Amino acid sequence: MKKIRLMTAAASVLLTAGTLVATVPSASAAADACVRPSWSNKSTGVGHAKEGFARVRLGPSSDCAVNIAVGSNYELQYDCWVINSAGNRWTHIRVPSAATGGWVWNGNLDDGGSVADSSKC
């Protein structure tokens, strides 16, 4: 049942009034596939989104739903980092001005994100 729901949500493409509209999988479908490791504030680092904006996700994977997209003008406070199942390093961040946070792939951060061994989640 879960597999069918994910496939249906991911493959949904609608024709409405002659306009092609692709639907995005629902947050609940993405959340089902999203692993959310524990995190804590172990870093004093700050950074910004690289080149435009960064997607802040609910977990350290592109399979996880986007919580918010932040522009490079926002200061991001780093908490800690993990390496996900695909071998990519992700930093847990907080966006104080937006009172939210989540996970950002280090490649989307201007300084490469949190990387110190002491800052591992």
CSV table of N, CA, C and O in Angstrom, one decimal:
chain,number,residue,atom,x,y,z
A,1,MET,N,0.8,-1.2,0.0
A,1,MET,CA,0.0,0.0,0.0
A,1,MET,C,0.9,1.3,0.0
A,1,MET,O,0.6,2.2,-0.8
A,2,LYS,N,1.9,1.3,0.9
A,2,LYS,CA,2.8,2.5,0.9
A,2,LYS,C,3.5,2.6,-0.4
A,2,LYS,O,3.7,3.7,-0.9
A,3,LYS,N,4.0,1.5,-1.0
A,3,LYS,CA,4.7,1.6,-2.2
A,3,LYS,C,3.8,2.1,-3.4
A,3,LYS,O,4.2,3.0,-4.1
A,4,ILE,N,2.5,1.7,-3.4
A,4,ILE,CA,1.6,2.2,-4.4
A,4,ILE,C,1.4,3.7,-4.2
A,4,ILE,O,1.4,4.5,-5.2
A,5,ARG,N,1.2,4.1,-2.9
A,5,ARG,CA,1.0,5.6,-2.7
A,5,ARG,C,2.2,6.4,-3.1
A,5,ARG,O,2.0,7.4,-3.7
A,6,LEU,N,3.4,5.9,-2.8
A,6,LEU,CA,4.6,6.7,-3.3
A,6,LEU,C,4.7,6.7,-4.8
A,6,LEU,O,5.0,7.8,-5.3
A,7,MET,N,4.4,5.6,-5.4
A,7,MET,CA,4.5,5.6,-6.9
A,7,MET,C,3.5,6.5,-7.5
A,7,MET,O,3.7,7.2,-8.5
A,8,THR,N,2.3,6.5,-7.0
A,8,THR,CA,1.2,7.3,-7.5
A,8,THR,C,1.5,8.7,-7.3
A,8,THR,O,1.3,9.5,-8.2
A,9,ALA,N,2.0,9.1,-6.1
A,9,ALA,CA,2.3,10.5,-5.9
A,9,ALA,C,3.4,11.0,-6.7
A,9,ALA,O,3.4,12.1,-7.3
A,10,ALA,N,4.4,10.2,-6.9
A,10,ALA,CA,5.6,10.6,-7.7
A,10,ALA,C,5.3,10.7,-9.2
A,10,ALA,O,5.9,11.5,-9.9
A,11,ALA,N,4.4,9.8,-9.6
A,11,ALA,CA,4.2,9.8,-11.1
A,11,ALA,C,3.0,10.6,-11.5
A,11,ALA,O,2.7,10.6,-12.7
A,12,SER,N,2.3,11.3,-10.6
A,12,SER,CA,1.1,12.1,-10.9
A,12,SER,C,1.5,13.2,-11.9
A,12,SER,O,2.3,14.1,-11.5
A,13,VAL,N,0.9,13.2,-13.0
A,13,VAL,CA,1.0,14.4,-13.9
A,13,VAL,C,-0.4,14.6,-14.4
A,13,VAL,O,-1.1,13.7,-14.9
A,14,LEU,N,-0.9,15.9,-14.3
A,14,LEU,CA,-2.2,16.2,-14.7
A,14,LEU,C,-2.2,17.1,-15.9
A,14,LEU,O,-1.4,18.0,-16.0
A,15,LEU,N,-3.3,17.0,-16.7
A,15,LEU,CA,-3.5,17.9,-17.8
A,15,LEU,C,-4.7,18.7,-17.3
A,15,LEU,O,-5.8,18.2,-17.2
A,16,THR,N,-4.5,20.0,-17.1
A,16,THR,CA,-5.6,20.9,-16.7
A,16,THR,C,-5.7,22.1,-17.6
A,16,THR,O,-4.7,22.8,-17.7
A,17,ALA,N,-6.8,22.2,-18.3
A,17,ALA,CA,-7.0,23.4,-19.2
A,17,ALA,C,-5.9,23.5,-20.2
A,17,ALA,O,-5.4,24.6,-20.5
A,18,GLY,N,-5.4,22.4,-20.7
A,18,GLY,CA,-4.3,22.5,-21.7
A,18,GLY,C,-2.9,22.7,-21.1
A,18,GLY,O,-2.0,22.9,-21.8
A,19,THR,N,-2.8,22.8,-19.8
A,19,THR,CA,-1.5,23.1,-19.2
A,19,THR,C,-1.0,21.9,-18.5
A,19,THR,O,-1.7,21.2,-17.8
A,20,LEU,N,0.3,21.6,-18.7
A,20,LEU,CA,0.9,20.4,-18.0
A,20,LEU,C,1.3,20.8,-16.6
A,20,LEU,O,2.1,21.7,-16.5
A,21,VAL,N,0.8,20.1,-15.6
A,21,VAL,CA,1.1,20.4,-14.3
A,21,VAL,C,1.7,19.1,-13.6
A,21,VAL,O,1.0,18.1,-13.6
A,22,ALA,N,2.9,19.1,-13.1
A,22,ALA,CA,3.4,18.0,-12.4
A,22,ALA,C,3.2,18.1,-11.0
A,22,ALA,O,3.5,19.2,-10.4
A,23,THR,N,2.7,17.1,-10.3
A,23,THR,CA,2.5,17.2,-8.9
A,23,THR,C,3.7,16.7,-8.1
A,23,THR,O,4.4,15.8,-8.6
A,24,VAL,N,3.9,17.3,-7.0
A,24,VAL,CA,5.0,16.9,-6.1
A,24,VAL,C,4.5,15.9,-5.1
A,24,VAL,O,3.4,16.0,-4.6
A,25,PRO,N,5.3,14.8,-4.8
A,25,PRO,CA,4.9,13.9,-3.8
A,25,PRO,C,4.5,14.6,-2.5
A,25,PRO,O,5.1,15.6,-2.1
A,26,SER,N,3.5,14.1,-1.8
A,26,SER,CA,3.0,14.8,-0.6
A,26,SER,C,4.1,14.7,0.5
A,26,SER,O,4.9,13.8,0.5
A,27,ALA,N,4.0,15.6,1.4
A,27,ALA,CA,4.9,15.6,2.5
A,27,ALA,C,4.9,14.3,3.3
A,27,ALA,O,5.9,13.8,3.8
A,28,SER,N,3.7,13.8,3.4
A,28,SER,CA,3.5,12.5,4.2
A,28,SER,C,4.2,11.4,3.5
A,28,SER,O,4.8,10.5,4.1
A,29,ALA,N,4.1,11.3,2.2
A,29,ALA,CA,4.8,10.3,1.4
A,29,ALA,C,6.3,10.4,1.5
A,29,ALA,O,7.0,9.4,1.7
A,30,ALA,N,6.8,11.6,1.4
A,30,ALA,CA,8.2,11.9,1.5
A,30,ALA,C,8.7,11.6,3.0
A,30,ALA,O,9.8,11.0,3.2
A,31,ALA,N,7.9,11.9,3.9
A,31,ALA,CA,8.2,11.7,5.3
A,31,ALA,C,8.4,10.2,5.6
A,31,ALA,O,9.2,9.7,6.4
A,32,ASP,N,7.5,9.3,4.9
A,32,ASP,CA,7.6,7.9,5.1
A,32,ASP,C,9.0,7.3,4.8
A,32,ASP,O,9.4,6.4,5.3
A,33,ALA,N,9.6,7.9,3.7
A,33,ALA,CA,10.9,7.4,3.2
A,33,ALA,C,12.1,8.2,3.9
A,33,ALA,O,13.2,7.9,3.6
A,34,CYS,N,11.8,9.1,4.8
A,34,CYS,CA,12.8,10.0,5.3
A,34,CYS,C,13.3,9.5,6.7
A,34,CYS,O,12.5,9.4,7.6
A,35,VAL,N,14.6,9.3,6.8
A,35,VAL,CA,15.2,8.9,8.0
A,35,VAL,C,15.6,10.2,8.7
A,35,VAL,O,16.2,11.1,8.1
A,36,ARG,N,15.3,10.3,10.0
A,36,ARG,CA,15.6,11.6,10.7
A,36,ARG,C,16.5,11.2,11.9
A,36,ARG,O,16.0,10.9,13.0
A,37,PRO,N,17.8,11.3,11.8
A,37,PRO,CA,18.7,11.0,12.9
A,37,PRO,C,18.6,12.1,14.0
A,37,PRO,O,18.2,13.2,13.7
A,38,SER,N,18.9,11.7,15.2
A,38,SER,CA,18.9,12.7,16.3
A,38,SER,C,20.1,13.7,16.0
A,38,SER,O,21.0,13.4,15.4
A,39,TRP,N,19.9,14.9,16.6
A,39,TRP,CA,20.9,15.9,16.4
A,39,TRP,C,21.0,16.8,17.7
A,39,TRP,O,20.0,16.7,18.5
A,40,SER,N,22.0,17.5,17.9
A,40,SER,CA,22.2,18.4,19.0
A,40,SER,C,23.1,19.5,18.6
A,40,SER,O,23.9,19.4,17.6
A,41,ASN,N,23.1,20.6,19.3
A,41,ASN,CA,24.0,21.7,19.0
A,41,ASN,C,25.4,21.5,19.5
A,41,ASN,O,25.7,21.7,20.6
A,42,LYS,N,26.2,21.1,18.5
A,42,LYS,CA,27.7,20.8,18.8
A,42,LYS,C,28.6,21.8,18.1
A,42,LYS,O,29.8,21.6,18.2
A,43,SER,N,28.1,22.7,17.4
A,43,SER,CA,28.9,23.6,16.5
A,43,SER,C,28.6,25.0,16.8
A,43,SER,O,27.5,25.4,17.1
A,44,THR,N,29.6,25.9,16.7
A,44,THR,CA,29.4,27.3,16.8
A,44,THR,C,29.4,28.0,15.4
A,44,THR,O,29.4,29.2,15.3
A,45,GLY,N,29.5,27.1,14.4
A,45,GLY,CA,29.6,27.6,13.0
A,45,GLY,C,28.4,28.3,12.5
A,45,GLY,O,27.3,28.0,12.9
A,46,VAL,N,28.6,29.2,11.6
A,46,VAL,CA,27.5,29.8,10.8
A,46,VAL,C,27.9,29.9,9.4
A,46,VAL,O,29.0,29.8,9.0
A,47,GLY,N,26.9,29.9,8.5
A,47,GLY,CA,27.1,30.0,7.1
A,47,GLY,C,25.9,30.5,6.4
A,47,GLY,O,24.9,31.0,7.0
A,48,HIS,N,25.9,30.4,5.1
A,48,HIS,CA,24.9,30.9,4.2
A,48,HIS,C,24.6,29.9,3.1
A,48,HIS,O,25.5,29.1,2.7
A,49,ALA,N,23.5,30.0,2.4
A,49,ALA,CA,23.2,29.2,1.3
A,49,ALA,C,24.2,29.6,0.2
A,49,ALA,O,24.6,30.8,0.1
A,50,LYS,N,24.6,28.6,-0.6
A,50,LYS,CA,25.5,28.9,-1.7
A,50,LYS,C,24.7,29.2,-3.0
A,50,LYS,O,23.7,28.5,-3.3
A,51,GLU,N,25.0,30.3,-3.7
A,51,GLU,CA,24.4,30.6,-5.0
A,51,GLU,C,22.9,30.6,-5.0
A,51,GLU,O,22.3,29.7,-5.5
A,52,GLY,N,22.3,31.5,-4.4
A,52,GLY,CA,20.8,31.6,-4.4
A,52,GLY,C,20.1,31.2,-3.2
A,52,GLY,O,19.8,31.9,-2.3
A,53,PHE,N,19.8,29.9,-3.1
A,53,PHE,CA,19.0,29.4,-2.0
A,53,PHE,C,19.4,27.9,-1.7
A,53,PHE,O,19.9,27.2,-2.6
A,54,ALA,N,19.0,27.5,-0.5
A,54,ALA,CA,19.2,26.1,-0.2
A,54,ALA,C,17.9,25.5,0.4
A,54,ALA,O,17.2,26.3,1.1
A,55,ARG,N,17.6,24.3,0.1
A,55,ARG,CA,16.4,23.6,0.6
A,55,ARG,C,16.8,23.0,2.0
A,55,ARG,O,17.7,22.3,2.1
A,56,VAL,N,16.0,23.4,3.0
A,56,VAL,CA,16.2,22.9,4.3
A,56,VAL,C,15.2,21.7,4.4
A,56,VAL,O,14.0,22.0,4.3
A,57,ARG,N,15.7,20.5,4.6
A,57,ARG,CA,14.8,19.3,4.6
A,57,ARG,C,14.6,18.8,6.0
A,57,ARG,O,15.3,19.1,6.9
A,58,LEU,N,13.6,17.9,6.1
A,58,LEU,CA,13.2,17.3,7.4
A,58,LEU,C,14.2,16.2,7.8
A,58,LEU,O,14.3,15.9,9.0
A,59,GLY,N,15.0,15.7,6.9
A,59,GLY,CA,16.1,14.7,7.2
A,59,GLY,C,17.2,14.9,6.2
A,59,GLY,O,17.1,15.6,5.2
A,60,PRO,N,18.3,14.2,6.4
A,60,PRO,CA,19.5,14.4,5.6
A,60,PRO,C,19.5,13.6,4.3
A,60,PRO,O,20.3,12.7,4.1
A,61,SER,N,18.5,13.8,3.4
A,61,SER,CA,18.4,13.1,2.2
A,61,SER,C,17.5,13.9,1.3
A,61,SER,O,16.5,14.6,1.7
A,62,SER,N,17.7,13.8,0.0
A,62,SER,CA,16.8,14.5,-1.0
A,62,SER,C,15.5,13.8,-1.0
A,62,SER,O,14.5,14.3,-1.6
A,63,ASP,N,15.4,12.6,-0.4
A,63,ASP,CA,14.1,11.9,-0.3
A,63,ASP,C,13.2,12.5,0.8
A,63,ASP,O,12.0,12.3,0.8
A,64,CYS,N,13.8,13.4,1.6
A,64,CYS,CA,13.0,14.0,2.7
A,64,CYS,C,12.3,15.3,2.2
A,64,CYS,O,12.8,16.0,1.3
A,65,ALA,N,11.2,15.6,2.7
A,65,ALA,CA,10.4,16.8,2.4
A,65,ALA,C,11.2,18.0,2.7
A,65,ALA,O,11.9,18.1,3.7
A,66,VAL,N,10.9,19.1,1.9
A,66,VAL,CA,11.5,20.4,2.2
A,66,VAL,C,10.7,21.1,3.2
A,66,VAL,O,9.5,21.2,3.1
A,67,ASN,N,11.4,21.6,4.2
A,67,ASN,CA,10.7,22.4,5.3
A,67,ASN,C,10.6,23.8,4.9
A,67,ASN,O,9.6,24.4,5.1
A,68,ILE,N,11.7,24.4,4.3
A,68,ILE,CA,11.8,25.8,3.9
A,68,ILE,C,12.9,25.9,2.9
A,68,ILE,O,13.9,25.1,3.0
A,69,ALA,N,12.9,26.8,2.0
A,69,ALA,CA,14.0,27.2,1.2
A,69,ALA,C,14.5,28.5,1.7
A,69,ALA,O,13.7,29.5,1.8
A,70,VAL,N,15.8,28.7,1.9
A,70,VAL,CA,16.4,29.9,2.5
A,70,VAL,C,17.3,30.5,1.5
A,70,VAL,O,18.1,29.8,0.8
A,71,GLY,N,17.3,31.8,1.3
A,71,GLY,CA,18.2,32.5,0.4
A,71,GLY,C,19.5,32.7,1.1
A,71,GLY,O,19.7,32.6,2.3
A,72,SER,N,20.5,33.1,0.2
A,72,SER,CA,21.9,33.3,0.7
A,72,SER,C,22.0,34.5,1.7
A,72,SER,O,23.0,34.7,2.3
A,73,ASN,N,21.0,35.3,1.8
A,73,ASN,CA,21.0,36.5,2.7
A,73,ASN,C,20.7,36.0,4.2
A,73,ASN,O,20.9,36.8,5.1
A,74,TYR,N,20.2,34.8,4.4
A,74,TYR,CA,19.9,34.3,5.7
A,74,TYR,C,21.1,33.7,6.4
A,74,TYR,O,21.8,32.9,5.8
A,75,GLU,N,21.3,34.0,7.7
A,75,GLU,CA,22.4,33.4,8.4
A,75,GLU,C,21.9,32.0,8.9
A,75,GLU,O,20.8,32.0,9.5
A,76,LEU,N,22.7,31.0,8.7
A,76,LEU,CA,22.3,29.7,9.1
A,76,LEU,C,23.3,29.3,10.2
A,76,LEU,O,24.5,29.3,10.1
A,77,GLN,N,22.7,28.9,11.4
A,77,GLN,CA,23.5,28.4,12.5
A,77,GLN,C,23.7,26.9,12.4
A,77,GLN,O,22.7,26.2,12.3
A,78,TYR,N,24.9,26.4,12.5
A,78,TYR,CA,25.2,25.0,12.3
A,78,TYR,C,25.0,24.3,13.7
A,78,TYR,O,25.5,24.8,14.7
A,79,ASP,N,24.5,23.1,13.7
A,79,ASP,CA,24.4,22.3,14.9
A,79,ASP,C,25.3,21.1,14.9
A,79,ASP,O,26.2,21.0,15.8
A,80,CYS,N,25.2,20.3,13.9
A,80,CYS,CA,26.1,19.1,13.8
A,80,CYS,C,25.9,18.5,12.4
A,80,CYS,O,25.1,19.0,11.6
A,81,TRP,N,26.6,17.4,12.1
A,81,TRP,CA,26.6,16.8,10.7
A,81,TRP,C,26.5,15.3,10.8
A,81,TRP,O,26.8,14.7,11.8
A,82,VAL,N,26.0,14.8,9.7
A,82,VAL,CA,26.0,13.3,9.5
A,82,VAL,C,26.3,13.0,8.1
A,82,VAL,O,26.3,13.8,7.2
A,83,ILE,N,26.7,11.7,7.8
A,83,ILE,CA,26.9,11.2,6.5
A,83,ILE,C,25.7,10.3,6.2
A,83,ILE,O,25.5,9.3,7.0
A,84,ASN,N,24.9,10.5,5.2
A,84,ASN,CA,23.7,9.7,4.9
A,84,ASN,C,24.1,8.4,4.2
A,84,ASN,O,25.2,8.1,3.9
A,85,SER,N,23.1,7.6,3.9
A,85,SER,CA,23.3,6.3,3.3
A,85,SER,C,23.9,6.4,1.9
A,85,SER,O,24.5,5.4,1.5
A,86,ALA,N,23.8,7.5,1.3
A,86,ALA,CA,24.4,7.7,-0.1
A,86,ALA,C,25.8,8.2,0.0
A,86,ALA,O,26.5,8.4,-1.0
A,87,GLY,N,26.3,8.4,1.3
A,87,GLY,CA,27.7,8.9,1.5
A,87,GLY,C,27.9,10.4,1.4
A,87,GLY,O,29.0,10.9,1.3
A,88,ASN,N,26.8,11.1,1.5
A,88,ASN,CA,26.8,12.6,1.4
A,88,ASN,C,26.7,13.2,2.8
A,88,ASN,O,26.0,12.7,3.7
A,89,ARG,N,27.5,14.3,3.0
A,89,ARG,CA,27.5,14.9,4.3
A,89,ARG,C,26.5,16.0,4.4
A,89,ARG,O,26.4,16.8,3.5
A,90,TRP,N,25.7,16.0,5.4
A,90,TRP,CA,24.6,17.0,5.6
A,90,TRP,C,24.8,17.6,7.0
A,90,TRP,O,25.2,17.0,7.9
A,91,THR,N,24.4,18.9,7.0
A,91,THR,CA,24.5,19.7,8.3
A,91,THR,C,23.1,20.0,8.8
A,91,THR,O,22.3,20.4,8.0
A,92,HIS,N,22.9,19.8,10.1
A,92,HIS,CA,21.7,20.3,10.7
A,92,HIS,C,21.9,21.7,11.0
A,92,HIS,O,22.8,22.1,11.6
A,93,ILE,N,20.9,22.6,10.5
A,93,ILE,CA,21.0,24.0,10.7
A,93,ILE,C,19.8,24.5,11.4
A,93,ILE,O,18.7,23.9,11.4
A,94,ARG,N,19.9,25.8,11.9
A,94,ARG,CA,18.8,26.5,12.4
A,94,ARG,C,18.8,27.9,11.7
A,94,ARG,O,19.9,28.4,11.4
A,95,VAL,N,17.6,28.4,11.4
A,95,VAL,CA,17.4,29.7,10.8
A,95,VAL,C,16.7,30.5,11.8
A,95,VAL,O,15.5,30.6,11.9
A,96,PRO,N,17.5,31.2,12.7
A,96,PRO,CA,16.9,32.0,13.8
A,96,PRO,C,15.9,33.0,13.3
A,96,PRO,O,14.8,33.2,14.0
A,97,SER,N,16.1,33.7,12.2
A,97,SER,CA,15.2,34.7,11.8
A,97,SER,C,13.9,34.1,11.3
A,97,SER,O,12.8,34.8,11.2
A,98,ALA,N,13.8,32.8,11.0
A,98,ALA,CA,12.6,32.2,10.5
A,98,ALA,C,12.1,31.2,11.6
A,98,ALA,O,11.1,30.6,11.4
A,99,ALA,N,12.8,31.1,12.7
A,99,ALA,CA,12.4,30.2,13.8
A,99,ALA,C,12.1,28.8,13.3
A,99,ALA,O,11.1,28.1,13.7
A,100,THR,N,13.0,28.3,12.5
A,100,THR,CA,12.9,26.9,12.0
A,100,THR,C,14.3,26.3,11.7
A,100,THR,O,15.3,27.0,11.9
A,101,GLY,N,14.3,25.1,11.3
A,101,GLY,CA,15.6,24.5,11.0
A,101,GLY,C,15.4,23.2,10.3
A,101,GLY,O,14.3,22.8,9.9
A,102,GLY,N,16.5,22.5,10.1
A,102,GLY,CA,16.4,21.2,9.4
A,102,GLY,C,17.8,20.8,8.8
A,102,GLY,O,18.8,21.3,9.3
A,103,TRP,N,17.8,20.0,7.8
A,103,TRP,CA,19.0,19.5,7.2
A,103,TRP,C,19.3,20.1,5.8
A,103,TRP,O,18.4,20.2,5.0
A,104,VAL,N,20.6,20.4,5.6
A,104,VAL,CA,21.0,21.0,4.3
A,104,VAL,C,22.3,20.2,3.9
A,104,VAL,O,23.2,20.0,4.7
A,105,TRP,N,22.3,19.8,2.6
A,105,TRP,CA,23.4,19.1,2.0
A,105,TRP,C,24.6,20.1,2.0
A,105,TRP,O,24.4,21.3,1.7
A,106,ASN,N,25.8,19.7,2.5
A,106,ASN,CA,26.9,20.6,2.7
A,106,ASN,C,27.3,21.2,1.3
A,106,ASN,O,27.8,22.3,1.4
A,107,GLY,N,27.0,20.6,0.2
A,107,GLY,CA,27.4,21.2,-1.1
A,107,GLY,C,26.5,22.4,-1.4
A,107,GLY,O,26.9,23.2,-2.3
A,108,ASN,N,25.5,22.6,-0.6
A,108,ASN,CA,24.6,23.8,-0.8
A,108,ASN,C,24.9,24.9,0.2
A,108,ASN,O,24.2,25.9,0.2
A,109,LEU,N,26.0,24.8,0.9
A,109,LEU,CA,26.4,25.8,1.9
A,109,LEU,C,27.7,26.5,1.5
A,109,LEU,O,28.6,25.8,1.0
A,110,ASP,N,27.8,27.8,1.6
A,110,ASP,CA,28.9,28.6,1.1
A,110,ASP,C,30.3,28.2,1.6
A,110,ASP,O,31.3,28.3,0.9
A,111,ASP,N,30.3,27.6,2.8
A,111,ASP,CA,31.6,27.2,3.4
A,111,ASP,C,31.8,25.7,3.5
A,111,ASP,O,32.6,25.2,4.2
A,112,GLY,N,30.9,24.9,2.9
A,112,GLY,CA,30.9,23.5,3.0
A,112,GLY,C,30.3,22.9,4.2
A,112,GLY,O,30.3,21.7,4.5
A,113,GLY,N,29.6,23.8,5.1
A,113,GLY,CA,28.9,23.3,6.2
A,113,GLY,C,29.7,22.9,7.4
A,113,GLY,O,31.0,23.1,7.5
A,114,SER,N,29.1,22.2,8.3
A,114,SER,CA,29.8,21.7,9.5
A,114,SER,C,30.6,20.5,9.2
A,114,SER,O,30.1,19.5,8.6
A,115,VAL,N,31.9,20.4,9.5
A,115,VAL,CA,32.8,19.3,9.1
A,115,VAL,C,33.7,18.8,10.3
A,115,VAL,O,34.3,17.8,10.1
A,116,ALA,N,33.8,19.6,11.3
A,116,ALA,CA,34.7,19.2,12.4
A,116,ALA,C,34.3,17.9,13.1
A,116,ALA,O,33.1,17.7,13.3
A,117,ASP,N,35.2,17.0,13.4
A,117,ASP,CA,34.9,15.8,14.0
A,117,ASP,C,34.1,16.0,15.3
A,117,ASP,O,33.2,15.2,15.6
A,118,SER,N,34.4,17.0,16.0
A,118,SER,CA,33.7,17.3,17.3
A,118,SER,C,32.3,17.7,17.1
A,118,SER,O,31.5,17.8,18.0
A,119,SER,N,31.9,18.0,15.9
A,119,SER,CA,30.5,18.4,15.6
A,119,SER,C,29.7,17.3,15.0
A,119,SER,O,28.5,17.6,14.5
A,120,LYS,N,30.2,16.1,14.9
A,120,LYS,CA,29.4,15.0,14.4
A,120,LYS,C,28.2,14.7,15.3
A,120,LYS,O,28.3,14.7,16.5
A,121,CYS,N,27.0,14.6,14.7
A,121,CYS,CA,25.8,14.3,15.5
A,121,CYS,C,25.9,13.0,16.3
A,121,CYS,O,26.5,12.1,15.9
